[in-house]
mmCIF file of C-alpha atoms in Angstrom:
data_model
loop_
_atom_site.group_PDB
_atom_site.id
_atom_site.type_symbol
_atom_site.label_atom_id
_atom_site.label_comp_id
_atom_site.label_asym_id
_atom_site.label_seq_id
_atom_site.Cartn_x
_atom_site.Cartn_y
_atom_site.Cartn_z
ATOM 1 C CA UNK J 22 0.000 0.000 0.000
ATOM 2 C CA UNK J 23 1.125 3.547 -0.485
ATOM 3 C CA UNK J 24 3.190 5.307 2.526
ATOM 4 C CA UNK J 25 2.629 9.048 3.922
ATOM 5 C CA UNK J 26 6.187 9.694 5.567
ATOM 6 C CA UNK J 27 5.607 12.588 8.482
ATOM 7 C CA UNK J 28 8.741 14.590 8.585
ATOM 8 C CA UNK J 29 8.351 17.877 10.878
ATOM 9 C CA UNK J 30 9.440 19.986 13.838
ATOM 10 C CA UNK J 31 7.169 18.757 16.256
ATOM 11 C CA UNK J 32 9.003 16.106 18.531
ATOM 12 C CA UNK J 33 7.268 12.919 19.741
ATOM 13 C CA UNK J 34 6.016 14.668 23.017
ATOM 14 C CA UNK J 35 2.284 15.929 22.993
ATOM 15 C CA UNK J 36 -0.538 15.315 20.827
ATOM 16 C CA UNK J 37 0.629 16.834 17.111
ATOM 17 C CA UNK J 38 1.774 13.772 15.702
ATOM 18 C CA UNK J 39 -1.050 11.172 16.893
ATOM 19 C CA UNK J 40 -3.594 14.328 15.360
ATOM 20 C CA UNK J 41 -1.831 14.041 12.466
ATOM 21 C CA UNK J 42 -1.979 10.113 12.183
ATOM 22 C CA UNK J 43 -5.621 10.547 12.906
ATOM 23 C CA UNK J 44 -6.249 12.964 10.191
ATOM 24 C CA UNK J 45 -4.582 10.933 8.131
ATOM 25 C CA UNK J 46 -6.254 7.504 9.176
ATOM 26 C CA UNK J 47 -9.816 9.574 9.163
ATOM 27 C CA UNK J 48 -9.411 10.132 5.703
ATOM 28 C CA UNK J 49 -7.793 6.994 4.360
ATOM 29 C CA UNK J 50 -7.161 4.135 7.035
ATOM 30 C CA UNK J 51 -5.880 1.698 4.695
ATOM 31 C CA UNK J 52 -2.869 3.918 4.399
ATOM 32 C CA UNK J 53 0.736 2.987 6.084
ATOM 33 C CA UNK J 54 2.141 5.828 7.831
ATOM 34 C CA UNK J 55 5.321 6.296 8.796
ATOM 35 C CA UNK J 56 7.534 8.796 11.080
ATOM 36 C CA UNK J 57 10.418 9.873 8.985
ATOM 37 C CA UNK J 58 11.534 12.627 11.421
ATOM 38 C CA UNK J 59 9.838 14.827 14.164
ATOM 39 C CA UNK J 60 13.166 15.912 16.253
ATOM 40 C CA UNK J 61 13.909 18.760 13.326
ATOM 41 C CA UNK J 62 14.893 22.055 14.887
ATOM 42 C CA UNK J 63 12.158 24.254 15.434
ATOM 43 C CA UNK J 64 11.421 26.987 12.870
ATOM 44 C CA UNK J 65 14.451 25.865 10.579
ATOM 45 C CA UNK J 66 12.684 25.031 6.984
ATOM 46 C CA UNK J 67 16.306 25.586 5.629
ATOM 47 C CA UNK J 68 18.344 23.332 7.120
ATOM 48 C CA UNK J 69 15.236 20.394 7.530
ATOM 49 C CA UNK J 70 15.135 21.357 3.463
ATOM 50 C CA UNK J 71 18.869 19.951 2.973
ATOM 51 C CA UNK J 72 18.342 17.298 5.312
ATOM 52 C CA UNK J 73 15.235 15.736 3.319
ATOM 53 C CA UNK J 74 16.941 15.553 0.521
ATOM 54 C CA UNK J 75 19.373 13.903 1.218
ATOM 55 C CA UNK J 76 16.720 11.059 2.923
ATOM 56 C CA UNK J 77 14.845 10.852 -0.143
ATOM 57 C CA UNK J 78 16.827 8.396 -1.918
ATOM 58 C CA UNK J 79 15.759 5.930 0.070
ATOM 59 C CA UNK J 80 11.736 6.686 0.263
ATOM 60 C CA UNK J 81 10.127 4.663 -2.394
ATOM 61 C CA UNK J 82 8.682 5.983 -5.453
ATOM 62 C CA UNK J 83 4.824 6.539 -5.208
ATOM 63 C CA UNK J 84 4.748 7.530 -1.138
ATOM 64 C CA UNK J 85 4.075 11.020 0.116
ATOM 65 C CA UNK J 86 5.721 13.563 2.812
ATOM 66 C CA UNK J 87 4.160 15.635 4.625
ATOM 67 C CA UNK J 88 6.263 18.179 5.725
ATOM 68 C CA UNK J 89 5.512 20.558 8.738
ATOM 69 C CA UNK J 90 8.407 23.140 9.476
ATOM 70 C CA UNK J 91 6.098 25.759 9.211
ATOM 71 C CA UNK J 92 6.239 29.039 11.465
ATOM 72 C CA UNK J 93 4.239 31.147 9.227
ATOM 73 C CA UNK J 94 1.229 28.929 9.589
ATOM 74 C CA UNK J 95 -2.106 31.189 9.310
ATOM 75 C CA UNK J 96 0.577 33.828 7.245
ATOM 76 C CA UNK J 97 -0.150 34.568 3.460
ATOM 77 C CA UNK J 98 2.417 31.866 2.930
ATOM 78 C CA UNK J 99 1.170 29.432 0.159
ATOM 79 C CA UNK J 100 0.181 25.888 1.109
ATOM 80 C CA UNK J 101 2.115 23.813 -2.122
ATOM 81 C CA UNK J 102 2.208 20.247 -3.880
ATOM 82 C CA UNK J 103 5.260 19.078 -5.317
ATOM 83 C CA UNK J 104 5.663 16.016 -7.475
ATOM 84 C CA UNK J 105 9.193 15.273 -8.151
ATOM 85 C CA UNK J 106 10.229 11.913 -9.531
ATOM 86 C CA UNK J 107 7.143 10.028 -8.570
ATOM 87 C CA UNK J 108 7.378 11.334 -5.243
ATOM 88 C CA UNK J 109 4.648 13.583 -3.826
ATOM 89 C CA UNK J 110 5.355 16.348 -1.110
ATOM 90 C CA UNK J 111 2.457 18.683 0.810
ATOM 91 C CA UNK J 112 3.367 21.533 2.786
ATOM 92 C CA UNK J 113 4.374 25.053 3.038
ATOM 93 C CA UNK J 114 6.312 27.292 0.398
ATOM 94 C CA UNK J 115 8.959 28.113 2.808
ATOM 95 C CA UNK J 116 11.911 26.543 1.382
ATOM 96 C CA UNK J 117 11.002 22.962 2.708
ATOM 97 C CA UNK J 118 10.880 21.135 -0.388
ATOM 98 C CA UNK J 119 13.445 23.135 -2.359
ATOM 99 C CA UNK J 120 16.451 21.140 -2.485
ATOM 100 C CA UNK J 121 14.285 17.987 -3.037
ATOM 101 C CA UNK J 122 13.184 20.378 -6.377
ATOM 102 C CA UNK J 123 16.363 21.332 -7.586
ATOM 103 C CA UNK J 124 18.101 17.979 -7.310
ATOM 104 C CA UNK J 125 14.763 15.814 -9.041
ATOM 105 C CA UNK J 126 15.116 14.664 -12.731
ATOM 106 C CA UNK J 127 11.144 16.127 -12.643
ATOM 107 C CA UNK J 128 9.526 18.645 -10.443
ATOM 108 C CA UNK J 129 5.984 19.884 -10.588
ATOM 109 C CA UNK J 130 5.093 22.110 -8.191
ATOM 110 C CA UNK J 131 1.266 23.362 -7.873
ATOM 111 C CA UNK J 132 -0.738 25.445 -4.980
ATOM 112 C CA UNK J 133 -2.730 23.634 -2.332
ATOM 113 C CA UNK J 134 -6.525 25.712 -3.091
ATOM 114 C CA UNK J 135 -8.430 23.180 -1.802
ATOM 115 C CA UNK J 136 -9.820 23.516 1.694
ATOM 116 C CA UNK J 137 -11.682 20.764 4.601
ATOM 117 C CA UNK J 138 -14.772 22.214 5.707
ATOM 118 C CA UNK J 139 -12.293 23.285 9.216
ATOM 119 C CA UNK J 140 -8.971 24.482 9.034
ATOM 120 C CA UNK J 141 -7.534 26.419 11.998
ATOM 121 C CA UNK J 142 -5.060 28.703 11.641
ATOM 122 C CA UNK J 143 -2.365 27.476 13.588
ATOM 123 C CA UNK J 144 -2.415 23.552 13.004
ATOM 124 C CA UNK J 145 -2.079 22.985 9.149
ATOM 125 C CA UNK J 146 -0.022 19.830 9.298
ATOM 126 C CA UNK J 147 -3.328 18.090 10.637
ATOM 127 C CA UNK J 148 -6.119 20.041 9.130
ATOM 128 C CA UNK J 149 -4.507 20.667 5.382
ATOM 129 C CA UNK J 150 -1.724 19.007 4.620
ATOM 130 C CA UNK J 151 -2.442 15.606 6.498
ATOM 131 C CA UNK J 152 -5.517 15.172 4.817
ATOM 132 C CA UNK J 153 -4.273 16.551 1.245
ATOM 133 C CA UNK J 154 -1.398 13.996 0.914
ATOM 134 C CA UNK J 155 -4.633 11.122 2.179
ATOM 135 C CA UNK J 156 -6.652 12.179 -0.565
ATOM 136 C CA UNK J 157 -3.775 11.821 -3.327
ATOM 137 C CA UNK J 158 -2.934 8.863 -2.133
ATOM 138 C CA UNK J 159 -6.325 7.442 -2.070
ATOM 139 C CA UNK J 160 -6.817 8.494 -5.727
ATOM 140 C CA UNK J 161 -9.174 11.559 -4.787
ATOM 141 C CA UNK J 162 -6.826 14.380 -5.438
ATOM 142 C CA UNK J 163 -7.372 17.663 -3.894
ATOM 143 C CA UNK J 164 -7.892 20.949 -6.194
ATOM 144 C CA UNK J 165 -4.340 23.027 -7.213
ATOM 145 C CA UNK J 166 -3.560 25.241 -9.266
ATOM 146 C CA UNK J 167 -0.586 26.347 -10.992
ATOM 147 C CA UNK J 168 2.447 28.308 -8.373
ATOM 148 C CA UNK J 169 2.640 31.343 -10.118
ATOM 149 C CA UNK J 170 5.607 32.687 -7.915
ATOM 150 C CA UNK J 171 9.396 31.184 -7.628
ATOM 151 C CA UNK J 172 9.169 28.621 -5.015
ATOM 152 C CA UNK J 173 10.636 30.014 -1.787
ATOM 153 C CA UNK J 174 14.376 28.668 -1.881
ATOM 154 C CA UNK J 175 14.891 28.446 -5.524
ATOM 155 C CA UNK J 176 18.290 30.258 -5.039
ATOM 156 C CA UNK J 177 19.511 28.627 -1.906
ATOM 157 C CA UNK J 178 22.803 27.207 -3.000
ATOM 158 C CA UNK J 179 23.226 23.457 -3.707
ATOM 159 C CA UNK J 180 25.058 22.731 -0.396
ATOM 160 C CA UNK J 181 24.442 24.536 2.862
ATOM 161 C CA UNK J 182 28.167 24.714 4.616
ATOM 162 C CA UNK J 183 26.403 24.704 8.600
ATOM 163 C CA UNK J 184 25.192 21.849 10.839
ATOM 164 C CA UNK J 185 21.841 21.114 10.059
ATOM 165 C CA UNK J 186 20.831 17.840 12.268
ATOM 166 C CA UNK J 187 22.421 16.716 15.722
ATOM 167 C CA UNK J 188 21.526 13.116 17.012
ATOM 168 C CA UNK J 189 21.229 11.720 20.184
ATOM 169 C CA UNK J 190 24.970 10.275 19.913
ATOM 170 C CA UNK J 191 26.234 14.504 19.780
ATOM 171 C CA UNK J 192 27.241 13.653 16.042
ATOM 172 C CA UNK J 193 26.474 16.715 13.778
ATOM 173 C CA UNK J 194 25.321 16.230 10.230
ATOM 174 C CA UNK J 195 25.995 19.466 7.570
ATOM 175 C CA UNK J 196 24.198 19.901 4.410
ATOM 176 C CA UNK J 197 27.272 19.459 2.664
ATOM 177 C CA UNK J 198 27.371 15.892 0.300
ATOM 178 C CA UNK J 199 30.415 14.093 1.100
ATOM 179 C CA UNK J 200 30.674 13.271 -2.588
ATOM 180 C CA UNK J 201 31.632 16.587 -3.157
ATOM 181 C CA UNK J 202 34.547 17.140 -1.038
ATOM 182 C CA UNK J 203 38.664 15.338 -1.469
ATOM 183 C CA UNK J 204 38.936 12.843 1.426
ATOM 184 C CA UNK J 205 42.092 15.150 1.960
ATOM 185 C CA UNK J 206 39.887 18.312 3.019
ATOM 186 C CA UNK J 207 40.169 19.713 6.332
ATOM 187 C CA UNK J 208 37.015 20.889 7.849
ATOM 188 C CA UNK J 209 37.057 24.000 10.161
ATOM 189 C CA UNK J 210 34.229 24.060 12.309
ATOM 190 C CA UNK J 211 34.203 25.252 16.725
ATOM 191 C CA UNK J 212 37.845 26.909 16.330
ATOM 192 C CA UNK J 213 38.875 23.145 15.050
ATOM 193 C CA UNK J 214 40.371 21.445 12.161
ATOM 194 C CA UNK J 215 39.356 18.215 11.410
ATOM 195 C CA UNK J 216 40.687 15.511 9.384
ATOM 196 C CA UNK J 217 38.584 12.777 7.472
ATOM 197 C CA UNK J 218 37.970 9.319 8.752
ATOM 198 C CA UNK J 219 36.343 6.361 7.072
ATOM 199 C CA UNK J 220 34.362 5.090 10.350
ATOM 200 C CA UNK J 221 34.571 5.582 13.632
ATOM 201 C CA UNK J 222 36.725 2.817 14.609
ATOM 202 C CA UNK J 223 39.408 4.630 12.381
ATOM 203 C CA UNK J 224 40.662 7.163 14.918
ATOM 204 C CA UNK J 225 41.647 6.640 18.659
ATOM 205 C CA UNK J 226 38.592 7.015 21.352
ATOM 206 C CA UNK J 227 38.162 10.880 21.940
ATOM 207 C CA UNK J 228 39.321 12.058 18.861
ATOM 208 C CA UNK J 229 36.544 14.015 16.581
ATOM 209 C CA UNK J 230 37.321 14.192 12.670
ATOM 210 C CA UNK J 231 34.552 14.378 9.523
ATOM 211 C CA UNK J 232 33.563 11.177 7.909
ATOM 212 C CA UNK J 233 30.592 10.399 4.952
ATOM 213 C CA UNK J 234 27.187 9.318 6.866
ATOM 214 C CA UNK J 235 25.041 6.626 5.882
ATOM 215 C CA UNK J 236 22.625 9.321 3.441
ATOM 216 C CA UNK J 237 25.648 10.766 1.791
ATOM 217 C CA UNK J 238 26.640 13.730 3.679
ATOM 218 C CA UNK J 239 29.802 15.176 5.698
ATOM 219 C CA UNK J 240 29.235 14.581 9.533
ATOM 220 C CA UNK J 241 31.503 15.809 12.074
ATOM 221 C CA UNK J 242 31.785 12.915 15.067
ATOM 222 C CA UNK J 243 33.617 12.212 18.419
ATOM 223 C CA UNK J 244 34.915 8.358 18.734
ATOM 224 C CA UNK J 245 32.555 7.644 21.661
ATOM 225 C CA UNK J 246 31.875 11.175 22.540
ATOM 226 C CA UNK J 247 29.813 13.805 21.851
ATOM 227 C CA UNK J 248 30.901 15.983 18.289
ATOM 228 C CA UNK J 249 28.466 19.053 19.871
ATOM 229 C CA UNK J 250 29.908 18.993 23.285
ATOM 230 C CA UNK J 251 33.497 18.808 22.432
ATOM 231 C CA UNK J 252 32.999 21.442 19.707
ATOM 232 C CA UNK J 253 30.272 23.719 20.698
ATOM 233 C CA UNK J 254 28.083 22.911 17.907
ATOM 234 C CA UNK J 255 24.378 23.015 17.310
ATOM 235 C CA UNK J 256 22.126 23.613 13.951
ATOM 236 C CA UNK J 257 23.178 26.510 12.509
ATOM 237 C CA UNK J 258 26.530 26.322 13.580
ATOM 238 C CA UNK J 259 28.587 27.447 9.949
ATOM 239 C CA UNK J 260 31.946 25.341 8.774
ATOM 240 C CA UNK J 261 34.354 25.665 6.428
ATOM 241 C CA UNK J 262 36.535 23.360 3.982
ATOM 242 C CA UNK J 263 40.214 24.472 3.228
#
């Protein structure tokens, strides 16, 4: 069956993701649903943006995101549908879905018009976008029309040099692909310099270096330690290649 994938801000505490579930079960229960991410830094559309796509990859073709990083919720801010490469993505124009654009082979992006019957204005993960992605899943699509502006983050470069995810291990993940970068770089980030390692395992305990992560991107670790204690990091936090 076809997969919604929740990716948002929202954390696993409280009611916002089970509302969202529901919304989405309400709508369409023979759906699967899955929780891609909910621990993405609040407010940050721009660094969650480089972080989904470089997830993506591994979503299969067919399934839908719904993505809620979305401070201006009940702004003039457009609600959007993307389809790129048989992927389909509901959720704000803030920048979100961007990268995901610019890297697809196709991308189709179209405003949300259609409204429930009740949509609050500060919860439109579970009253709009929840329910959109349902109803294109379930073959009932939901009314759009064309996005007659630039989607918001059509310039943003292709790779964001700052951290833009921090797991529960301390280990700090940039939006930088590792694919891009001579294993012979040095990476300046928290008044260090670090050199590249192939694993963990590869350096003594206590030392931190840069090594490629399991979705492709530069990620600045601690061997059994903690990368954003050690180095004062957090999202946002900018490095630098030399």
């Amino acid at each position: 069956m076809p997969v919604v994938f929740l990716y948002t801000d929202f954390g696993l505490e409280g009611p916002y993701v089970g509302q969202m579930r529901a919304a989405i079960a309400g709508r369409a229960p023979e759906l699967s649903v899955v929780d891609l991410c909910h621990d993405l830094a609040p407010f940050d559309a721009r660094s969650a943006a480089y972080l989904l796509a470089a997830l993506v990859p591994e979503l299969p073709e067919g399934c839908a995101v719904v993505g809620v990083v979305d401070p201006g919720v009940g702004t003039e801010r457009a609600p959007v549908v993307l389809e790129a490469d048989s992927r389909t993505y509901v959720g704000p124009d803030n920048g979100l879905f961007a990268v995901v654009a610019r890297r697809a082979a196709n991308a189709d992006w179209r405003r949300l018009t259609w409204r429930p019957e009740h949509v609050s204005r500060s919860f439109h993960g579970r009253d709009l976008f929840a329910p959109a992605a349902a109803r294109i899943l379930a073959g009932d699509a939901p009314e759009t029309a064309p996005l007659e502006t630039t989607p918001v983050g059509a310039d943003w470069p292709e790779r964001h040099e700052a951290v833009i995810y921090c797991d529960r291990y301390g280990n700090a993940m940039t939006g930088i692909r590792a694919r891009d970068l001579p294993r012979d770089a040095r990476l300046a980030v928290g008044g260090a310099v670090l050199g590249y390692a192939a694993t963990f395992g590869a350096v003594p305990q206590g030392d931190a270096f840069w090594y490629e992560n399991s979705i492709g991107l530069v990620e600045i670790a601690v061997n059994q330690g903690r990368a954003d204690n050690r180095l004062h990091l957090g999202v946002g936090t900018p490095v630098s290649f030399g």
